[in-house]
XYZ file of C-alpha atoms in Angstrom:
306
model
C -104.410 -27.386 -75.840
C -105.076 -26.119 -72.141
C -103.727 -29.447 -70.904
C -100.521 -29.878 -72.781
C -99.367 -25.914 -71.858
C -100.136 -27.315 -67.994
C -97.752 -30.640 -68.688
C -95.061 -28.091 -70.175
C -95.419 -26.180 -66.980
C -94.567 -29.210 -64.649
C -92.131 -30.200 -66.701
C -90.257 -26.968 -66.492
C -91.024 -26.892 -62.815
C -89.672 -30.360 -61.958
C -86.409 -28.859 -64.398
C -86.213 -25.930 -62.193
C -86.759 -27.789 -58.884
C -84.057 -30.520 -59.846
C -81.925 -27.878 -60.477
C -82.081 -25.720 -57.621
C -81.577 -28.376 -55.776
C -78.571 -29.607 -57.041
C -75.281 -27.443 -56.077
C -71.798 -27.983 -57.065
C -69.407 -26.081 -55.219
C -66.254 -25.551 -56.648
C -62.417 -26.866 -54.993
C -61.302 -24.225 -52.286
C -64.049 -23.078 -51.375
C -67.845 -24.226 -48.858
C -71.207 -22.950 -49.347
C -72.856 -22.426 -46.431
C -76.599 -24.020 -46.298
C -79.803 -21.885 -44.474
C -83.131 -23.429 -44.035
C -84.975 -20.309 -44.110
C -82.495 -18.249 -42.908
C -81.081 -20.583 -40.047
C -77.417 -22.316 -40.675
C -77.917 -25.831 -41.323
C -74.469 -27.379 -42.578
C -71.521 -26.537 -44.838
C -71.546 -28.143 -48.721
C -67.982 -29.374 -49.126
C -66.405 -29.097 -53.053
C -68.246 -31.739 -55.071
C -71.935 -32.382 -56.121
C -74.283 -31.446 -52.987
C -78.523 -31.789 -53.071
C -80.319 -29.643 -50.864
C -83.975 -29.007 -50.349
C -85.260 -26.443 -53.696
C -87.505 -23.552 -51.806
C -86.324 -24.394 -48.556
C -82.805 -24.601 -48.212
C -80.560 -22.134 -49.594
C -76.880 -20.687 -50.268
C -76.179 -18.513 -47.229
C -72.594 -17.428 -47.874
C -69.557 -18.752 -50.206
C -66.220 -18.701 -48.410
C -62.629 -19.025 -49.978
C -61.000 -21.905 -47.650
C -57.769 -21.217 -49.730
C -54.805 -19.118 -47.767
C -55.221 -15.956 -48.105
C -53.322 -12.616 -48.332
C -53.958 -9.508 -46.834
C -51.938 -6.104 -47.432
C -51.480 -3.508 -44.222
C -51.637 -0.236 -45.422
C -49.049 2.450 -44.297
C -49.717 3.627 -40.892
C -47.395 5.926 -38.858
C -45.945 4.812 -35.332
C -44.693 6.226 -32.132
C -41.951 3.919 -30.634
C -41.153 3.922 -26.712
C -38.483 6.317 -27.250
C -40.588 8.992 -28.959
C -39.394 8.397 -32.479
C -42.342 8.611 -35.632
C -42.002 5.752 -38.198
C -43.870 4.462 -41.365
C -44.813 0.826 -41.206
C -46.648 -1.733 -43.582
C -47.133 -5.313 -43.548
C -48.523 -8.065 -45.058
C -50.825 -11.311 -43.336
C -51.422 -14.606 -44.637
C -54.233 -16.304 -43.095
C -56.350 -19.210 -44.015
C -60.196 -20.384 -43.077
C -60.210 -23.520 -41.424
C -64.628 -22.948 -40.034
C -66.341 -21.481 -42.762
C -69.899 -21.120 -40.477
C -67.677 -19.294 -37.882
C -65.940 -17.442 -40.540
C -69.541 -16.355 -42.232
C -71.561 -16.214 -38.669
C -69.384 -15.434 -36.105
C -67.888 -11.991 -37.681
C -69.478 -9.377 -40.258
C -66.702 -8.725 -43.058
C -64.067 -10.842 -42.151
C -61.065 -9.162 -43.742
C -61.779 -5.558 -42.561
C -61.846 -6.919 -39.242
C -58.545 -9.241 -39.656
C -56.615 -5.734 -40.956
C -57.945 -3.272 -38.120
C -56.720 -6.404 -35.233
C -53.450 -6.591 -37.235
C -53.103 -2.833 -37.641
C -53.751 -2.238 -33.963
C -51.271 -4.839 -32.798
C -48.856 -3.314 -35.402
C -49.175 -0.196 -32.820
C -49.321 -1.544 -29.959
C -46.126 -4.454 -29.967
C -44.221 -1.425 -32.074
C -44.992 1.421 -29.734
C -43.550 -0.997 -26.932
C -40.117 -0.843 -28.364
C -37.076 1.792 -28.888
C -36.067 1.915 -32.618
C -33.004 0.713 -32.507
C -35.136 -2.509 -31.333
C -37.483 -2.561 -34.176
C -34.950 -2.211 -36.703
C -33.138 -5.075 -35.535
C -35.473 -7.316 -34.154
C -37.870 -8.256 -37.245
C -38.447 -11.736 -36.212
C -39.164 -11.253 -32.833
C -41.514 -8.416 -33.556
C -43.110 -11.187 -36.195
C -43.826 -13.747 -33.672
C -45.309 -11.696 -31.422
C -47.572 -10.517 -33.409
C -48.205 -13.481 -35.202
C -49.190 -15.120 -31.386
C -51.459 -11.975 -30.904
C -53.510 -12.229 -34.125
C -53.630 -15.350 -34.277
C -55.290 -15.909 -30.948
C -57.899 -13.135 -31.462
C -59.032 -14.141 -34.635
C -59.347 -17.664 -33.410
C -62.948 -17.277 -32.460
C -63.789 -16.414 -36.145
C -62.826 -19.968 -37.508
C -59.431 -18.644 -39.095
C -55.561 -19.101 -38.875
C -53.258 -16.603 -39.190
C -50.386 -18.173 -40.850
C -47.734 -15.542 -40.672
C -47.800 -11.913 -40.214
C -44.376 -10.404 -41.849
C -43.997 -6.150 -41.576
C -42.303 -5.448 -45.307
C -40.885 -1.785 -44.442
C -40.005 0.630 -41.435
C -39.126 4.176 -42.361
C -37.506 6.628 -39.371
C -37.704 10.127 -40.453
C -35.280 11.359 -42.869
C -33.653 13.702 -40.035
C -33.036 10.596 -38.009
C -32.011 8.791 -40.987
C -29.042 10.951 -41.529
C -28.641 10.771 -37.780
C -28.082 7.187 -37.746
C -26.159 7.007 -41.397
C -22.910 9.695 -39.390
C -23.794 7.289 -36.364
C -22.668 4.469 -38.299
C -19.807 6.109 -40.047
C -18.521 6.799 -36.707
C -18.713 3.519 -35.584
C -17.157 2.183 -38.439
C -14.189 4.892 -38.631
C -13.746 3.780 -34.735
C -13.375 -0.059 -35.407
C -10.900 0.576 -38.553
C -8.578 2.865 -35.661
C -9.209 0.304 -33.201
C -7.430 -2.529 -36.083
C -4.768 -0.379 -36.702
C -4.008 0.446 -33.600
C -4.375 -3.700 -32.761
C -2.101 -3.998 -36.058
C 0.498 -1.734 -34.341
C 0.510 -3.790 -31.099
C 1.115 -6.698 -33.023
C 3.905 -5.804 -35.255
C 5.431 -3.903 -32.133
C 5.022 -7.332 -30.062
C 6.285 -9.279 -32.662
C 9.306 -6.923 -33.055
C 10.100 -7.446 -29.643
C 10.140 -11.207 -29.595
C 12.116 -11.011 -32.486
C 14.448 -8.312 -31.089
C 14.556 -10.997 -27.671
C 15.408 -13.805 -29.621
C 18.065 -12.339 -30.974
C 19.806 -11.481 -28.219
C 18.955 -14.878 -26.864
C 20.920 -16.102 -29.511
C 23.835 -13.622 -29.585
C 24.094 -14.300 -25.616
C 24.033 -18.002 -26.259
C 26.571 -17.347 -29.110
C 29.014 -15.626 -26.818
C 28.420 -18.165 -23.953
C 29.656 -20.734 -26.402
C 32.516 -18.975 -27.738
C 33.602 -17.694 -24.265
C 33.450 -21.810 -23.581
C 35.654 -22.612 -26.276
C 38.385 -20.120 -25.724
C 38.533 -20.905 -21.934
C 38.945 -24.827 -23.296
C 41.506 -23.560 -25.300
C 43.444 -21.276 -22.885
C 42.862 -24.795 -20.415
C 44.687 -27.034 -22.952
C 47.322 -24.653 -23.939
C 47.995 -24.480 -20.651
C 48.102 -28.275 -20.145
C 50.301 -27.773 -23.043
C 52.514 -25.748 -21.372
C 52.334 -27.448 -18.246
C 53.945 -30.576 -20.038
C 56.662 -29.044 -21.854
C 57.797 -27.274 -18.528
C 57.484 -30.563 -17.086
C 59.785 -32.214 -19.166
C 62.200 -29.634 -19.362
C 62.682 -30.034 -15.695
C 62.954 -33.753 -15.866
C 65.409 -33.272 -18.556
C 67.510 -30.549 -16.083
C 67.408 -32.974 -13.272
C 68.613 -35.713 -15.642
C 71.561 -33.482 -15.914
C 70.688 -32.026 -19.384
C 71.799 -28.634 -19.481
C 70.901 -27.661 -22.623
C 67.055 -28.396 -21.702
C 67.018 -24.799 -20.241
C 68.266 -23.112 -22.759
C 65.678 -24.706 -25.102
C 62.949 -23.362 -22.962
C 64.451 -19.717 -22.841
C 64.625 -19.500 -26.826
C 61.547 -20.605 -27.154
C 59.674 -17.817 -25.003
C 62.308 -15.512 -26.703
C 61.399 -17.128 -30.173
C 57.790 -16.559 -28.969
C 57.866 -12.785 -28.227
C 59.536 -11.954 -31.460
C 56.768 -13.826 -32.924
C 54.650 -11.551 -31.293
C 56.490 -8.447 -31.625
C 56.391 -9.098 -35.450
C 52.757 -9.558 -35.977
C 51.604 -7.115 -34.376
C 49.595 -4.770 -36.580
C 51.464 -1.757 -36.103
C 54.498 -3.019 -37.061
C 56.289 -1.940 -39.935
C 60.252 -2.552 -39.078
C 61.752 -5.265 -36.947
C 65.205 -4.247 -35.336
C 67.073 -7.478 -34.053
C 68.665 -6.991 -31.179
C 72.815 -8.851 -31.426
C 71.506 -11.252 -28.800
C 68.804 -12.076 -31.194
C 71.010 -13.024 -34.001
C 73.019 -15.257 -31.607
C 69.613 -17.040 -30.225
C 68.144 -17.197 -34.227
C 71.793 -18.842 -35.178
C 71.293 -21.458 -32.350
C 68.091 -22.934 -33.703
C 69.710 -25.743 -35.037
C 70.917 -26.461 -31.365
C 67.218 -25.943 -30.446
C 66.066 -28.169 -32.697
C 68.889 -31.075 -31.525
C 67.590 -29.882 -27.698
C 64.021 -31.247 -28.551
C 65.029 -34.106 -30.470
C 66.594 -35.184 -27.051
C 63.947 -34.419 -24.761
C 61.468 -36.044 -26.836
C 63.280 -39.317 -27.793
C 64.000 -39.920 -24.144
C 60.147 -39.174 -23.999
C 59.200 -42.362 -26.355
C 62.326 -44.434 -24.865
């Protein structure tokens, strides 16, 4: 009886052994291994064997990216303005024995750097800066963090700040500001509108009289090439009248007398103001001679074509 309770025993102790020396460490994550209390290596995810009663699981560390709220923290900028900041960091573990050796609680420590940095790259800058320079505040102190927390075996990944709050005074402050400025660029518009439509006016105004000038040039040209052949016109018929007076026509004269007395009664007679014409006896005497006329012209321009 004695001896088969002492086989049970070392049956359940070679269980127990086999078993504490078998680990299995889950995807994500690495076990760290101590041999009585020293690091020895890190168990990857899969089936490990270590040494039972010697060896043992020092710490278990998330190799997974990780992310890390900032709390609310009030900041001073350069130009002595108090705002409420918060952020968030993502960072991963790429050395799990520096991550569990190098640094006691590894997340309090990667929030107080990030916090402080917050401060610090923040309380370097105006506001107006910080509200409008997000990604360069970002990188900088992504390249801050990042670098201190380099020693403990992890990467910060990105470090985004979620919210700035200014005070509310200064919020109003800025909310007229920007009223202002936008009241100033819709006058500035009109007042560019006004230019316009005045300049445009102009070169419409300029054009036209361009035109009207160029109008009038071209009339002007056309009545002076008028006046120039009527005159030609002229020229010729007093031209063959004399011809015909030193061919020994006499009646040639008298043709060219009617016809400038023909000619002002013409004119006399159209003339808008003219409501009664009173012929004078000689006029009678020159109106019952137009048959001669006629006869006179006949003459002096058949000879013309003989």
């Amino acid at each position: 009886m004695g001896a088969l309770i002492v086989i049970v025993f070392l049956v359940l102790l070679v269980l127990v052994t086999l078993l504490a020396g078998v680990k299995s460490v889950p995807q994500g994550y690495e076990w760290t291994q101590e041999r009585f209390g020293k690091y020895q290596r890190s168990l990857r995810p899969g089936l490990n064997l270590i040494i039972p009663y010697i060896d043992r699981i020092g710490r278990r560390v998330n190799m997974m990216e990780q992310v890390l709220d900032v709390p609310s923290q009030e900041v001073i900028t350069r130009d002595n303005a108090l705002i409420t900041v918060d952020g968030v960091v993502f960072y991963q573990v790429l050395d799990s024995a520096k991550a569990s050796y190098e640094v006691r609680n590894l997340e309090q420590a990667t929030l107080n750097l990030t916090m402080t940095n917050i401060r610090t790259v923040m309380g370097s800058m105006d506001l107006d800066d910080l509200l409008s320079n997000r990604d360069s505040i970002n990188a900088r102190l992504l390249a801050v963090v990042d670098e201190a927390t380099e020693p403990w075996g992890v990467k910060v990944t990105r470090i985004e700040v979620k919210d700035i709050k200014p005070p509310a005074d200064l919020v109003a402050s800025m909310g007229r500001q920007m009223k202002a400025e936008r009241e100033k660029r819709a006058n500035i518009l009109d007042a560019e509108g006004f230019r316009q439509a005045a300049i445009l006016k102009a070169e419409g105004e300029k054009q036209a009289e361009i035109l009207n000038a160029e109008g009038r040039r071209q009339a002007a040209f056309l009545e002076a090439e008028a006046r120039e052949r009527e005159a030609a016109a002229e020229a010729e018929a007093t031209r063959l009248v004399s011809e015909a007076i030193a061919g020994g026509n006499a009646q040639a004269i008298n043709y060219f007398i009617a016809q400038r007395y023909v000619d002002a009664l013409r004119d006399v007679a159209t003339a808008p103001n003219q409501k009664t014409l009173i012929l004078p006896i000689e006029a009678t005497s020159i109106l019952g001679s137009l048959q001669g006329i006629a006869e006179v012209a006949k003459e002096a321009f058949g000879g013309r074509k003989g």
